[in-house]
Coordinates of C-alpha atoms and ligand atoms in Angstrom, one line a residue:
M13 CA -20.0 19.5 -1.8
A14 CA -22.2 16.4 -1.5
T15 CA -19.8 13.6 -1.6
A16 CA -16.8 12.8 0.6
T17 CA -13.6 13.7 -1.3
L18 CA -10.4 11.7 -1.3
T19 CA -7.7 13.9 -2.7
I20 CA -4.5 12.2 -3.9
D21 CA -1.5 14.4 -4.1
L22 CA 0.5 13.0 -7.1
A23 CA 3.3 15.5 -6.5
A24 CA 3.8 14.2 -3.0
L25 CA 3.7 10.6 -4.4
R26 CA 6.4 11.4 -6.9
S27 CA 8.5 13.2 -4.2
N28 CA 8.2 10.1 -2.0
W29 CA 9.5 7.9 -4.8
R30 CA 12.4 10.3 -5.5
A31 CA 13.3 10.3 -1.8
L32 CA 13.3 6.5 -1.6
N33 CA 15.2 6.3 -4.9
E34 CA 17.9 8.7 -3.6
M35 CA 18.6 6.3 -0.6
T36 CA 19.7 3.6 -3.0
G37 CA 22.2 3.2 -5.8
C38 CA 20.0 0.8 -7.8
E39 CA 16.7 0.7 -9.7
T40 CA 13.6 1.7 -7.7
A41 CA 10.4 0.0 -8.9
A42 CA 6.9 0.7 -7.5
V43 CA 4.3 -1.7 -5.9
V44 CA 0.8 -0.7 -7.1
K45 CA -1.1 -3.8 -6.0
A46 CA -4.6 -3.5 -4.5
N47 CA -5.4 -0.5 -6.7
A48 CA -2.2 1.3 -5.6
Y49 CA -3.1 0.7 -1.9
G50 CA -6.6 2.1 -2.6
L51 CA -5.5 5.3 -4.2
G52 CA -6.1 4.4 -7.9
A53 CA -3.6 2.2 -9.8
A54 CA -3.9 4.0 -13.2
P55 CA -3.3 7.6 -12.1
V56 CA -0.7 6.6 -9.6
A57 CA 1.2 4.4 -12.0
K58 CA 1.1 7.0 -14.8
A59 CA 2.5 9.7 -12.4
L60 CA 5.3 7.3 -11.3
A61 CA 6.1 6.4 -14.9
Q62 CA 6.5 10.1 -15.7
E63 CA 8.9 10.2 -12.7
G64 CA 11.0 7.5 -14.3
V65 CA 9.6 4.2 -12.9
R66 CA 10.2 1.4 -15.4
R67 CA 9.0 -1.6 -13.4
F68 CA 5.7 -2.1 -11.5
F69 CA 4.6 -4.9 -9.2
V70 CA 1.0 -6.2 -8.7
A71 CA -0.4 -9.1 -6.6
V72 CA -2.4 -10.9 -9.3
A73 CA -2.6 -11.2 -13.1
S74 CA -5.9 -9.4 -13.4
E75 CA -4.4 -6.3 -11.8
G76 CA -1.5 -6.5 -14.2
A77 CA -3.9 -6.6 -17.2
A78 CA -5.7 -3.4 -15.9
L79 CA -2.4 -1.7 -15.4
R80 CA -1.2 -2.6 -18.9
D81 CA -4.3 -0.9 -20.3
A82 CA -3.5 2.2 -18.3
L83 CA 0.3 2.3 -19.0
G84 CA 0.4 0.9 -22.6
P85 CA 3.5 -1.1 -23.8
G86 CA 6.9 -0.4 -22.3
P87 CA 7.0 -0.6 -18.5
E88 CA 7.6 -4.0 -17.0
I89 CA 4.6 -5.4 -14.9
C90 CA 5.6 -8.1 -12.5
V91 CA 3.0 -10.4 -10.8
F92 CA 3.8 -11.6 -7.2
S93 CA 1.4 -14.6 -7.3
G94 CA 3.4 -15.9 -10.3
H95 CA 1.8 -18.0 -13.1
M96 CA -1.4 -19.5 -11.6
E97 CA -3.6 -21.9 -13.4
G98 CA -5.9 -19.9 -15.7
D99 CA -3.5 -16.9 -15.9
T100 CA -1.8 -17.9 -19.2
A101 CA -3.8 -15.8 -21.5
L102 CA -3.7 -12.7 -19.3
I103 CA 0.1 -13.0 -18.9
R104 CA 0.6 -13.5 -22.7
D105 CA -1.8 -10.8 -23.9
N106 CA -0.5 -8.2 -21.5
A107 CA 3.2 -9.1 -21.5
L108 CA 3.1 -9.6 -17.7
V109 CA 6.2 -11.1 -15.9
P110 CA 5.1 -13.7 -13.4
M111 CA 7.3 -14.2 -10.3
L112 CA 7.3 -18.0 -10.3
N113 CA 6.8 -19.3 -6.8
S114 CA 7.2 -23.1 -7.1
I115 CA 8.5 -25.9 -9.4
D116 CA 4.8 -26.4 -10.5
Q117 CA 4.6 -22.8 -11.6
M118 CA 7.9 -23.0 -13.4
L119 CA 6.8 -26.1 -15.3
R120 CA 3.4 -24.4 -16.1
H121 CA 5.2 -21.3 -17.4
V122 CA 7.8 -22.9 -19.6
E123 CA 5.2 -25.3 -21.0
A124 CA 2.5 -22.7 -21.7
L125 CA 4.6 -19.7 -22.7
P126 CA 8.1 -20.9 -23.6
G127 CA 10.7 -18.2 -24.1
T128 CA 8.6 -15.5 -22.4
R129 CA 9.9 -13.3 -19.5
F130 CA 9.6 -14.5 -15.9
G131 CA 11.1 -13.9 -12.5
I132 CA 11.7 -16.2 -9.5
Q133 CA 10.4 -15.6 -6.0
L134 CA 12.4 -17.4 -3.2
D135 CA 11.4 -18.0 0.3
S136 CA 14.1 -16.7 2.6
G137 CA 12.2 -17.5 5.8
M138 CA 8.8 -15.8 5.7
N139 CA 7.1 -19.0 4.6
R140 CA 4.4 -17.1 2.6
L141 CA 5.4 -17.1 -1.1
G142 CA 8.4 -18.4 -3.1
M143 CA 10.5 -21.5 -3.6
E144 CA 12.0 -23.2 -0.5
P145 CA 15.8 -23.5 -0.5
A146 CA 15.6 -27.2 -1.3
E147 CA 13.2 -26.6 -4.2
W148 CA 15.5 -23.9 -5.5
S149 CA 18.6 -26.0 -5.4
A150 CA 16.8 -28.7 -7.4
L151 CA 15.6 -26.2 -10.0
R152 CA 18.4 -23.5 -9.9
D153 CA 20.5 -24.5 -12.9
L154 CA 17.6 -25.2 -15.1
A155 CA 15.8 -21.9 -14.1
L156 CA 18.9 -19.7 -14.5
A157 CA 19.6 -21.2 -17.9
Q158 CA 16.2 -19.6 -19.0
K159 CA 17.4 -16.2 -17.9
P160 CA 15.0 -14.9 -15.3
V161 CA 14.6 -11.2 -15.4
L162 CA 14.6 -10.9 -11.6
V163 CA 15.2 -13.2 -8.6
M164 CA 13.5 -11.8 -5.5
S165 CA 12.5 -12.5 -1.9
H166 CA 10.6 -10.6 0.8
L167 CA 11.4 -9.6 4.4
A168 CA 9.0 -10.5 7.2
C169 CA 10.2 -7.9 9.8
A170 CA 11.8 -5.0 7.9
D171 CA 9.7 -2.5 9.8
E172 CA 11.6 -3.5 12.9
P173 CA 15.2 -2.6 12.1
D174 CA 16.7 -4.4 15.1
H175 CA 14.9 -7.6 14.5
P176 CA 17.4 -10.5 14.0
M177 CA 15.1 -11.9 11.3
N178 CA 16.4 -9.2 8.9
A179 CA 20.0 -10.3 9.0
H180 CA 18.9 -14.0 8.9
Q181 CA 16.8 -13.5 5.7
L182 CA 19.6 -11.4 4.1
R183 CA 22.0 -14.3 4.8
M184 CA 19.6 -16.9 3.4
F185 CA 18.9 -14.8 0.3
R186 CA 22.7 -14.4 -0.3
E187 CA 23.3 -18.1 0.1
M188 CA 20.6 -18.8 -2.4
T189 CA 21.6 -16.2 -5.0
D190 CA 25.3 -15.1 -4.6
G191 CA 27.1 -15.4 -7.9
I192 CA 24.0 -15.5 -10.2
E193 CA 23.8 -13.2 -13.2
A194 CA 20.1 -12.3 -12.9
P195 CA 19.2 -9.0 -11.1
R196 CA 18.1 -9.5 -7.5
S197 CA 15.6 -7.8 -5.3
L198 CA 14.9 -8.1 -1.5
A199 CA 13.8 -4.7 -0.2
A200 CA 10.3 -3.2 0.1
T201 CA 9.9 0.2 1.9
G202 CA 11.3 -1.2 5.2
G203 CA 14.2 -2.9 3.5
I204 CA 15.2 0.3 1.8
L205 CA 15.5 1.9 5.2
L206 CA 17.7 -1.0 6.5
G207 CA 20.5 0.2 4.3
R208 CA 22.6 -0.7 1.2
D209 CA 23.2 -4.3 2.1
Y210 CA 19.5 -4.9 1.5
H211 CA 19.1 -3.1 -1.8
F212 CA 20.7 -5.4 -4.4
D213 CA 19.6 -4.4 -8.0
V214 CA 16.0 -3.5 -7.6
T215 CA 13.9 -2.2 -4.7
R216 CA 10.1 -2.5 -4.4
P217 CA 8.6 0.2 -2.3
G218 CA 4.8 0.4 -1.8
I219 CA 3.6 2.0 1.5
G220 CA 6.4 4.6 1.6
L221 CA 5.2 6.0 -1.8
Y222 CA 1.7 6.5 -0.3
G223 CA 2.9 8.4 2.8
G224 CA 2.9 5.5 5.3
L225 CA 5.2 4.1 8.0
P226 CA 7.9 2.9 8.2
F227 CA 9.0 5.7 5.9
V228 CA 8.8 8.4 8.6
D229 CA 9.8 11.3 6.3
A230 CA 7.2 10.5 3.7
L231 CA 4.9 13.3 2.6
P232 CA 1.2 12.6 3.1
V233 CA -0.4 11.6 -0.2
A234 CA -4.1 11.0 0.8
A235 CA -6.4 13.7 2.2
L236 CA -10.0 13.0 3.1
D237 CA -12.7 15.7 3.6
L238 CA -16.1 14.7 4.7
P239 CA -19.2 16.9 4.0
V240 CA -21.4 18.0 6.9
V241 CA -25.0 16.8 6.4
Q242 CA -26.6 18.7 9.3
V243 CA -25.8 20.3 12.6
R244 CA -28.0 20.0 15.7
P245 CA -28.0 21.3 19.3
V246 CA -27.9 18.7 22.1
A247 CA -29.0 19.4 25.7
V248 CA -27.4 17.9 28.8
G249 CA -28.4 14.2 29.1
E250 CA -29.2 13.7 25.4
S251 CA -27.4 10.8 23.7
V252 CA -25.9 10.5 20.2
G253 CA -25.9 7.5 17.9
Y254 CA -26.3 3.8 18.2
G255 CA -26.3 2.3 21.6
N256 CA -26.5 5.7 23.3
S257 CA -22.7 5.3 23.9
W258 CA -22.2 9.1 24.2
V259 CA -24.3 11.4 26.4
A260 CA -23.9 15.2 26.4
R261 CA -22.6 16.5 29.8
V262 CA -22.9 20.1 28.7
P263 CA -25.1 21.8 26.1
G264 CA -23.4 21.4 22.7
R265 CA -23.7 21.0 19.0
I266 CA -23.3 17.9 16.9
A267 CA -22.3 17.8 13.2
T268 CA -23.3 14.7 11.3
V269 CA -20.8 14.0 8.4
S270 CA -21.4 11.8 5.4
A271 CA -19.0 8.8 5.6
G272 CA -18.8 5.7 7.8
Y273 CA -17.5 2.2 8.1
A274 CA -18.8 1.3 4.7
D275 CA -16.3 3.8 3.4
G276 CA -13.4 2.3 5.3
I277 CA -13.6 4.5 8.3
L278 CA -13.1 1.6 10.7
R279 CA -15.7 1.5 13.5
A280 CA -12.9 0.8 16.0
I281 CA -11.5 4.4 15.6
G282 CA -14.6 5.9 17.2
P283 CA -13.5 6.4 20.8
K284 CA -10.2 8.0 19.9
A285 CA -10.9 9.8 16.6
S286 CA -11.1 13.5 15.8
L287 CA -11.9 15.5 12.7
W288 CA -10.6 19.0 12.0
A289 CA -12.2 22.3 11.1
G290 CA -9.2 24.4 10.1
E291 CA -7.1 24.4 13.2
T292 CA -9.8 23.2 15.6
R293 CA -9.9 19.6 16.7
C294 CA -13.5 18.2 16.9
K295 CA -14.0 14.9 18.7
V296 CA -15.9 12.1 17.1
V297 CA -18.8 11.2 19.6
G298 CA -21.0 8.2 19.6
R299 CA -20.4 5.2 17.3
V300 CA -19.3 5.3 13.7
S301 CA -22.3 4.3 11.6
M302 CA -22.2 2.6 8.2
D303 CA -22.6 5.9 6.3
L304 CA -22.3 8.6 9.0
I305 CA -20.1 10.0 11.8
T306 CA -21.2 12.4 14.5
V307 CA -18.8 15.0 15.7
D308 CA -18.8 17.5 18.6
V309 CA -18.6 20.9 17.0
T310 CA -19.5 22.9 20.1
A311 CA -16.2 24.8 19.9
L312 CA -16.8 26.1 16.4
K313 CA -18.4 29.5 15.7
D314 CA -19.2 28.5 12.2
V315 CA -19.3 24.9 11.1
P316 CA -17.6 24.6 7.7
D317 CA -19.1 22.6 4.8
T318 CA -16.5 19.8 5.3
L319 CA -14.4 18.4 8.1
E320 CA -11.0 16.8 7.6
L321 CA -10.3 13.3 8.6
L322 CA -7.0 12.8 6.7
G323 CA -4.7 15.6 5.9
R324 CA -2.3 18.1 7.6
H325 CA -3.3 17.2 11.1
Q326 CA -3.5 13.5 11.0
S327 CA -2.1 10.7 8.8
V328 CA -3.1 7.2 7.8
D329 CA -0.9 6.0 10.7
T330 CA -2.7 8.3 13.2
L331 CA -6.0 6.6 12.1
A332 CA -4.3 3.2 12.2
D333 CA -3.2 3.8 15.8
W334 CA -6.7 4.7 16.8
A335 CA -8.0 1.4 15.4
G336 CA -5.1 -0.7 16.5
T337 CA -4.1 -1.5 13.0
I338 CA -1.5 -0.4 10.3
G339 CA -1.6 2.4 7.7
Y340 CA -1.7 -0.3 5.0
E341 CA -5.1 -1.4 6.2
I342 CA -6.5 2.2 6.5
L343 CA -5.4 3.0 2.9
T344 CA -6.6 -0.2 1.3
S345 CA -10.0 0.1 3.2
L346 CA -10.8 3.5 1.6
G347 CA -14.1 2.9 0.0
G348 CA -15.5 3.2 -3.5
R349 CA -18.0 6.0 -2.7
Y350 CA -15.4 8.7 -2.4
D351 CA -14.9 11.2 -5.2
R352 CA -11.2 10.6 -5.9
R353 CA -9.5 13.7 -7.1
Y354 CA -5.9 14.0 -8.2
S355 CA -3.8 17.0 -7.6
G356 CA -0.2 17.9 -8.5
A357 CA -0.3 16.0 -11.8
Ligands
LIG12 C1 3.4 -5.5 -0.8 C2 4.8 -6.0 -1.1 C3 5.8 -5.0 -1.3 C4 5.7 -3.6 -0.9 O1 5.8 -3.5 0.5 P1 5.7 -2.1 1.3 O2 5.9 -2.5 2.7 O3 4.3 -1.6 1.0 O4 6.8 -1.2 0.7 C5 7.0 -5.5 -1.8 N1 7.2 -6.8 -2.1 C6 6.2 -7.8 -1.9 C7 6.5 -9.2 -2.2 C8 5.0 -7.4 -1.4 O5 4.0 -8.3 -1.2

């Protein structure tokens, strides 16, 4: 095998969606923004549609258009950034549902595409997207008269169950929406885990589908196997890689594998990272290069053709810990050079 292979387990993806769906008594949608967190929006969304997902969320209209091409007519495709200037044709031609974030967006939408479907995004305290409470009270009656298909907001601290912000945002969202007829949505993955009070009519998981925290029981979805380019002996005192940051203290062997920070293997993982050969852990030594990683394979009798970076032994959150980041960033950094293969379809 000459290219690094990213294997996406669609059966695990579907199982994660089912598990999240079973925690609620409402509709479970799926967030497939950023190319389904780097795993491939078209195959991921098709697999989820087969599992019964009827509503998908993307960040921007162009993602929605690509998703419509993949899914065909039928499933609802909602756009978090709403109706931005220049988006009208994409929204109309692909039957996208903009989540309107401001009075300006509301005016733009009803003027450009009167009578077409839209949702409303409210700010319940995160101060990122959505109408402020005052803006919403000014617009509320007018907006509700046009029958929004969804009224939603987003939690800032849902991955910390004990954070007082959760209850605060829940209270704000209820104050802004109690008594309306339109379906409501507040919970992403973290919000689903907070319990029924947070579920309303539609949940919007992303990371949990892809095997990441805070969904601790998620099945891993992404596996990454990196091909060995060459193996060399190193003598005591010889250094490996840029900056001579690692020096052999005992005679050993180094495998050079084909993938690096240009493929989303963050340089910061270097000092803590390992790859696996079957059940043997092999430490990364020296710096992660743009296209290559060097690994201590002294303990192996035979060096296999590939070493595993993501898989049974370590998850996207293991890599995230090494780099001081979150699984979301590991997944969405996975590069364009991998041979993406889909299993369990
Ligand atoms: C990304 C996003 C989600 C999905 O969040 P996860 O934490 O990945 O489940 C849901 N809603 C909004 C508004 C988002 O931006």
